[in-house]
Amino acid sequence: PLYSRERGREIWDTFERVVRVCEEEKTDLLLIAGDLFHRQPLVRELKEVDYLFSELTHTKVVLIAGNHDHIRKDSCYRTFRWSGNVYPLFGESPEYVDFPELDTAVYGLSYHRKEIREPLYDNLRAGQVRSVEILLAHGGDDSHIPIDKRALSASGFTYIAMGHIHKPQAIEKNRMIYAGALEPVDKNDTGAHGYVKGEISAAGVRTSWIPCAKREYIHLKLPVQREDTTGSLRDEIAELTEEYGRENIYKIILTGRRSAEIIFDTKRLAGAGNITEVVDETYPAYDIPRLYEENQNNILGRFIGHFTGCEEGSAEYEALCEGLEALLESR
């Protein structure tokens, strides 16, 4: 599909747009909490990113490496020379960069391997070298620096910018926030995506979440009717994607009871728009009482008899339909 060929360019475009916002609004700090890249970056990619950063006349950029772009022994991060306004915190242990003109220090550590199972943030405390102290933290599951949210909340940092989780979510309002990815990068990254804009003043921390993604991944359930065919469903999917936005990317889940004579062509259905996957969770609409009446004295009838009393839509009913389909096909 066209969208898959354009997607890489769109992600770059969105990143460039965020950098332009920093320049237009004279943002003091651009904070990147890991996974600037979804894999090991190439030198040419680092040069492109650094050029964008170098064009910022006011903003200072602080970044760490996450699990996806972790600092391997042969990582280009190790030897790349960033522009003067870029401050990578690429150590395995916590370190900080000091901005006396902002009375601010930014702390962080980077991944040097794909997985870190140690809770490295649990005992971390703000160093109290500046009035404002910010932590860049990356992780939050068992394989990527497990996080004790209470301990982190009590660590003394003014603000904690969190990375790793692709979907935006606030752990503690205005203080601990996963900004999520600027653009969805996986079919399960549903919902809106963007970045966190924050302001720290004598009154405290104020944050707002700014959506900026060009597309969303949307999961749609489509109930089928017994008279539906692949062709009719293709038309319905085209109407749905028009309604929810042709620019978005879809996973379609077919549900309900289809005609026993129909098998939906999911590959053909996936060609109806920006669709990554069509999942068929339908089951045949068998006339079970008639099948039982006609087959009481054979294996088919005995199989149906084991499911007497199960309710339509239950797991047992689905198992009955799957078994019926297998037995009828084997005849």
mmCIF file with all atom_site columns, C-alpha atoms in Angstrom, residues 146 149 178 186 228 256 316 322:
data_model
loop_
_atom_site.group_PDB
_atom_site.id
_atom_site.type_symbol
_atom_site.label_atom_id
_atom_site.label_alt_id
_atom_site.label_comp_id
_atom_site.label_asym_id
_atom_site.label_entity_id
_atom_site.label_seq_id
_atom_site.pdbx_PDB_ins_code
_atom_site.Cartn_x
_atom_site.Cartn_y
_atom_site.Cartn_z
_atom_site.occupancy
_atom_site.B_iso_or_equiv
_atom_site.pdbx_formal_charge
_atom_site.auth_seq_id
_atom_site.auth_comp_id
_atom_site.auth_asym_id
_atom_site.auth_atom_id
_atom_site.pdbx_PDB_model_num
ATOM 1 C CA . PRO A 1 146 ? 11.312  -1.929  36.319 1.00 0.00 ? 146 PRO A CA 1
ATOM 2 C CA . LYS A 1 149 ? 6.350   4.646   40.774 1.00 0.00 ? 149 LYS A CA 1
ATOM 3 C CA . TYR A 1 178 ? 5.180   9.214   29.216 1.00 0.00 ? 178 TYR A CA 1
ATOM 4 C CA . ASP A 1 186 ? 3.347   -0.382  15.507 1.00 0.00 ? 186 ASP A CA 1
ATOM 5 C CA . ASP A 1 228 ? -22.368 -10.904 3.641  1.00 0.00 ? 228 ASP A CA 1
ATOM 6 C CA . GLY A 1 256 ? -20.425 -12.606 14.258 1.00 0.00 ? 256 GLY A CA 1
ATOM 7 C CA . GLU A 1 316 ? -18.254 -23.712 23.910 1.00 0.00 ? 316 GLU A CA 1
ATOM 8 C CA . GLU A 1 322 ? -15.037 -25.151 14.675 1.00 0.00 ? 322 GLU A CA 1
#
